[in-house]
Amino acid sequence: MAELIKVSAQSRSTSVAGAIAGVMREQEYAEIQAIGASAVNQAIKAATIARGYLEQDGIDLVLVPSFTDVQIEGNERTAVRFAVFRRPLTLAAAR
């Protein structure tokens, strides 16, 4: 089963980036989940930072967004979920 990394508006983007990089070094796939615009912003910033962390390992990331419904304290909320795949770093993807 894929590692689910939950991100909130208060999450530190560098900490989340470290978690993303760690999972992606060990596995081929992970998922990031965020609820609300601020949390989605933190998730995207974290994924961007993680790409930099993984660059030296020759790994690039691809994110595929989708919506999912989750239950939180008995209430249904819509979350944005990013499927995260790794791919080899190419010269075109390098900065």
mmCIF file with all atom_site columns, C-alpha atoms in Angstrom:
data_model
loop_
_atom_site.group_PDB
_atom_site.id
_atom_site.type_symbol
_atom_site.label_atom_id
_atom_site.label_alt_id
_atom_site.label_comp_id
_atom_site.label_asym_id
_atom_site.label_entity_id
_atom_site.label_seq_id
_atom_site.pdbx_PDB_ins_code
_atom_site.Cartn_x
_atom_site.Cartn_y
_atom_site.Cartn_z
_atom_site.occupancy
_atom_site.B_iso_or_equiv
_atom_site.pdbx_formal_charge
_atom_site.auth_seq_id
_atom_site.auth_comp_id
_atom_site.auth_asym_id
_atom_site.auth_atom_id
_atom_site.pdbx_PDB_model_num
ATOM 1  C CA . MET A 1 1  ? 0.000   0.000  0.000   1.00 0.00 ? 1  MET A CA 1
ATOM 2  C CA . ALA A 1 2  ? 1.169   3.513  -0.788  1.00 0.00 ? 2  ALA A CA 1
ATOM 3  C CA . GLU A 1 3  ? 2.515   5.799  1.891   1.00 0.00 ? 3  GLU A CA 1
ATOM 4  C CA . LEU A 1 4  ? -0.048  8.564  2.596   1.00 0.00 ? 4  LEU A CA 1
ATOM 5  C CA . ILE A 1 5  ? 1.503   11.888 3.560   1.00 0.00 ? 5  ILE A CA 1
ATOM 6  C CA . LYS A 1 6  ? -1.105  14.196 5.096   1.00 0.00 ? 6  LYS A CA 1
ATOM 7  C CA . VAL A 1 7  ? -0.468  17.920 4.813   1.00 0.00 ? 7  VAL A CA 1
ATOM 8  C CA . SER A 1 8  ? -2.227  20.690 6.711   1.00 0.00 ? 8  SER A CA 1
ATOM 9  C CA . ALA A 1 9  ? -2.088  24.461 6.389   1.00 0.00 ? 9  ALA A CA 1
ATOM 10 C CA . GLN A 1 10 ? 0.293   24.506 9.382   1.00 0.00 ? 10 GLN A CA 1
ATOM 11 C CA . SER A 1 11 ? 2.675   21.868 7.974   1.00 0.00 ? 11 SER A CA 1
ATOM 12 C CA . ARG A 1 12 ? 6.250   23.013 7.456   1.00 0.00 ? 12 ARG A CA 1
ATOM 13 C CA . SER A 1 13 ? 6.952   22.582 3.759   1.00 0.00 ? 13 SER A CA 1
ATOM 14 C CA . THR A 1 14 ? 10.585  21.562 4.352   1.00 0.00 ? 14 THR A CA 1
ATOM 15 C CA . SER A 1 15 ? 9.548   18.819 6.797   1.00 0.00 ? 15 SER A CA 1
ATOM 16 C CA . VAL A 1 16 ? 6.950   17.487 4.376   1.00 0.00 ? 16 VAL A CA 1
ATOM 17 C CA . ALA A 1 17 ? 9.536   17.671 1.571   1.00 0.00 ? 17 ALA A CA 1
ATOM 18 C CA . GLY A 1 18 ? 11.885  15.524 3.637   1.00 0.00 ? 18 GLY A CA 1
ATOM 19 C CA . ALA A 1 19 ? 9.121   12.974 4.173   1.00 0.00 ? 19 ALA A CA 1
ATOM 20 C CA . ILE A 1 20 ? 8.304   12.916 0.456   1.00 0.00 ? 20 ILE A CA 1
ATOM 21 C CA . ALA A 1 21 ? 11.977  12.517 -0.481  1.00 0.00 ? 21 ALA A CA 1
ATOM 22 C CA . GLY A 1 22 ? 12.480  9.735  2.057   1.00 0.00 ? 22 GLY A CA 1
ATOM 23 C CA . VAL A 1 23 ? 9.492   7.749  0.820   1.00 0.00 ? 23 VAL A CA 1
ATOM 24 C CA . MET A 1 24 ? 10.399  8.250  -2.831  1.00 0.00 ? 24 MET A CA 1
ATOM 25 C CA . ARG A 1 25 ? 13.978  7.095  -2.278  1.00 0.00 ? 25 ARG A CA 1
ATOM 26 C CA . GLU A 1 26 ? 12.645  3.793  -0.934  1.00 0.00 ? 26 GLU A CA 1
ATOM 27 C CA . GLN A 1 27 ? 9.466   3.291  -2.951  1.00 0.00 ? 27 GLN A CA 1
ATOM 28 C CA . GLU A 1 28 ? 8.167   3.992  -6.438  1.00 0.00 ? 28 GLU A CA 1
ATOM 29 C CA . TYR A 1 29 ? 4.928   5.650  -5.307  1.00 0.00 ? 29 TYR A CA 1
ATOM 30 C CA . ALA A 1 30 ? 3.375   7.772  -2.556  1.00 0.00 ? 30 ALA A CA 1
ATOM 31 C CA . GLU A 1 31 ? 0.273   9.886  -2.027  1.00 0.00 ? 31 GLU A CA 1
ATOM 32 C CA . ILE A 1 32 ? -0.053  13.368 -0.582  1.00 0.00 ? 32 ILE A CA 1
ATOM 33 C CA . GLN A 1 33 ? -3.406  14.476 0.835   1.00 0.00 ? 33 GLN A CA 1
ATOM 34 C CA . ALA A 1 34 ? -4.443  18.052 1.616   1.00 0.00 ? 34 ALA A CA 1
ATOM 35 C CA . ILE A 1 35 ? -7.737  19.677 2.596   1.00 0.00 ? 35 ILE A CA 1
ATOM 36 C CA . GLY A 1 36 ? -8.163  23.383 1.874   1.00 0.00 ? 36 GLY A CA 1
ATOM 37 C CA . ALA A 1 37 ? -6.332  25.895 -0.248  1.00 0.00 ? 37 ALA A CA 1
ATOM 38 C CA . SER A 1 38 ? -3.574  26.614 2.285   1.00 0.00 ? 38 SER A CA 1
ATOM 39 C CA . ALA A 1 39 ? -2.857  22.919 2.784   1.00 0.00 ? 39 ALA A CA 1
ATOM 40 C CA . VAL A 1 40 ? -2.728  22.351 -0.986  1.00 0.00 ? 40 VAL A CA 1
ATOM 41 C CA . ASN A 1 41 ? -0.299  25.277 -1.239  1.00 0.00 ? 41 ASN A CA 1
ATOM 42 C CA . GLN A 1 42 ? 1.960   23.705 1.418   1.00 0.00 ? 42 GLN A CA 1
ATOM 43 C CA . ALA A 1 43 ? 1.784   20.337 -0.372  1.00 0.00 ? 43 ALA A CA 1
ATOM 44 C CA . ILE A 1 44 ? 2.826   21.831 -3.715  1.00 0.00 ? 44 ILE A CA 1
ATOM 45 C CA . LYS A 1 45 ? 5.665   23.786 -2.092  1.00 0.00 ? 45 LYS A CA 1
ATOM 46 C CA . ALA A 1 46 ? 6.822   20.599 -0.347  1.00 0.00 ? 46 ALA A CA 1
ATOM 47 C CA . ALA A 1 47 ? 6.773   18.609 -3.596  1.00 0.00 ? 47 ALA A CA 1
ATOM 48 C CA . THR A 1 48 ? 8.792   21.343 -5.290  1.00 0.00 ? 48 THR A CA 1
ATOM 49 C CA . ILE A 1 49 ? 11.373  21.332 -2.492  1.00 0.00 ? 49 ILE A CA 1
ATOM 50 C CA . ALA A 1 50 ? 11.483  17.504 -2.542  1.00 0.00 ? 50 ALA A CA 1
ATOM 51 C CA . ARG A 1 51 ? 12.362  17.596 -6.244  1.00 0.00 ? 51 ARG A CA 1
ATOM 52 C CA . GLY A 1 52 ? 15.448  19.590 -5.296  1.00 0.00 ? 52 GLY A CA 1
ATOM 53 C CA . TYR A 1 53 ? 16.345  17.115 -2.550  1.00 0.00 ? 53 TYR A CA 1
ATOM 54 C CA . LEU A 1 54 ? 16.017  14.181 -4.976  1.00 0.00 ? 54 LEU A CA 1
ATOM 55 C CA . GLU A 1 55 ? 17.875  15.797 -7.864  1.00 0.00 ? 55 GLU A CA 1
ATOM 56 C CA . GLN A 1 56 ? 21.267  14.643 -6.540  1.00 0.00 ? 56 GLN A CA 1
ATOM 57 C CA . ASP A 1 57 ? 19.907  11.058 -6.484  1.00 0.00 ? 57 ASP A CA 1
ATOM 58 C CA . GLY A 1 58 ? 18.874  11.247 -10.141 1.00 0.00 ? 58 GLY A CA 1
ATOM 59 C CA . ILE A 1 59 ? 15.165  11.080 -9.259  1.00 0.00 ? 59 ILE A CA 1
ATOM 60 C CA . ASP A 1 60 ? 12.437  13.379 -10.534 1.00 0.00 ? 60 ASP A CA 1
ATOM 61 C CA . LEU A 1 61 ? 8.813   13.455 -9.406  1.00 0.00 ? 61 LEU A CA 1
ATOM 62 C CA . VAL A 1 62 ? 5.528   13.463 -11.280 1.00 0.00 ? 62 VAL A CA 1
ATOM 63 C CA . LEU A 1 63 ? 2.338   14.484 -9.450  1.00 0.00 ? 63 LEU A CA 1
ATOM 64 C CA . VAL A 1 64 ? -1.157  13.525 -10.596 1.00 0.00 ? 64 VAL A CA 1
ATOM 65 C CA . PRO A 1 65 ? -3.929  15.390 -8.733  1.00 0.00 ? 65 PRO A CA 1
ATOM 66 C CA . SER A 1 66 ? -7.402  14.069 -7.961  1.00 0.00 ? 66 SER A CA 1
ATOM 67 C CA . PHE A 1 67 ? -10.268 14.738 -5.570  1.00 0.00 ? 67 PHE A CA 1
ATOM 68 C CA . THR A 1 68 ? -11.291 12.304 -2.843  1.00 0.00 ? 68 THR A CA 1
ATOM 69 C CA . ASP A 1 69 ? -13.922 12.387 -0.119  1.00 0.00 ? 69 ASP A CA 1
ATOM 70 C CA . VAL A 1 70 ? -12.744 11.815 3.463   1.00 0.00 ? 70 VAL A CA 1
ATOM 71 C CA . GLN A 1 71 ? -14.550 11.556 6.788   1.00 0.00 ? 71 GLN A CA 1
ATOM 72 C CA . ILE A 1 72 ? -13.298 13.887 9.519   1.00 0.00 ? 72 ILE A CA 1
ATOM 73 C CA . GLU A 1 73 ? -15.094 13.810 12.878  1.00 0.00 ? 73 GLU A CA 1
ATOM 74 C CA . GLY A 1 74 ? -18.237 12.506 11.209  1.00 0.00 ? 74 GLY A CA 1
ATOM 75 C CA . ASN A 1 75 ? -18.226 15.160 8.472   1.00 0.00 ? 75 ASN A CA 1
ATOM 76 C CA . GLU A 1 76 ? -17.491 14.478 4.819   1.00 0.00 ? 76 GLU A CA 1
ATOM 77 C CA . ARG A 1 77 ? -14.817 16.738 3.336   1.00 0.00 ? 77 ARG A CA 1
ATOM 78 C CA . THR A 1 78 ? -13.281 16.918 -0.113  1.00 0.00 ? 78 THR A CA 1
ATOM 79 C CA . ALA A 1 79 ? -9.518  16.533 -0.176  1.00 0.00 ? 79 ALA A CA 1
ATOM 80 C CA . VAL A 1 80 ? -7.011  16.965 -2.961  1.00 0.00 ? 80 VAL A CA 1
ATOM 81 C CA . ARG A 1 81 ? -4.853  13.881 -3.312  1.00 0.00 ? 81 ARG A CA 1
ATOM 82 C CA . PHE A 1 82 ? -1.645  13.874 -5.317  1.00 0.00 ? 82 PHE A CA 1
ATOM 83 C CA . ALA A 1 83 ? -0.359  10.549 -6.619  1.00 0.00 ? 83 ALA A CA 1
ATOM 84 C CA . VAL A 1 84 ? 3.429   10.870 -6.627  1.00 0.00 ? 84 VAL A CA 1
ATOM 85 C CA . PHE A 1 85 ? 5.494   8.806  -9.032  1.00 0.00 ? 85 PHE A CA 1
ATOM 86 C CA . ARG A 1 86 ? 9.234   8.775  -9.481  1.00 0.00 ? 86 ARG A CA 1
ATOM 87 C CA . ARG A 1 87 ? 10.989  8.898  -12.811 1.00 0.00 ? 87 ARG A CA 1
ATOM 88 C CA . PRO A 1 88 ? 14.627  9.151  -13.808 1.00 0.00 ? 88 PRO A CA 1
ATOM 89 C CA . LEU A 1 89 ? 15.951  12.674 -13.910 1.00 0.00 ? 89 LEU A CA 1
ATOM 90 C CA . THR A 1 90 ? 16.529  13.719 -17.517 1.00 0.00 ? 90 THR A CA 1
ATOM 91 C CA . LEU A 1 91 ? 18.487  16.644 -18.838 1.00 0.00 ? 91 LEU A CA 1
ATOM 92 C CA . ALA A 1 92 ? 15.251  18.287 -19.938 1.00 0.00 ? 92 ALA A CA 1
ATOM 93 C CA . ALA A 1 93 ? 13.842  17.984 -16.396 1.00 0.00 ? 93 ALA A CA 1
ATOM 94 C CA . ALA A 1 94 ? 17.036  19.294 -14.776 1.00 0.00 ? 94 ALA A CA 1
ATOM 95 C CA . ARG A 1 95 ? 17.126  22.910 -13.801 1.00 0.00 ? 95 ARG A CA 1
#
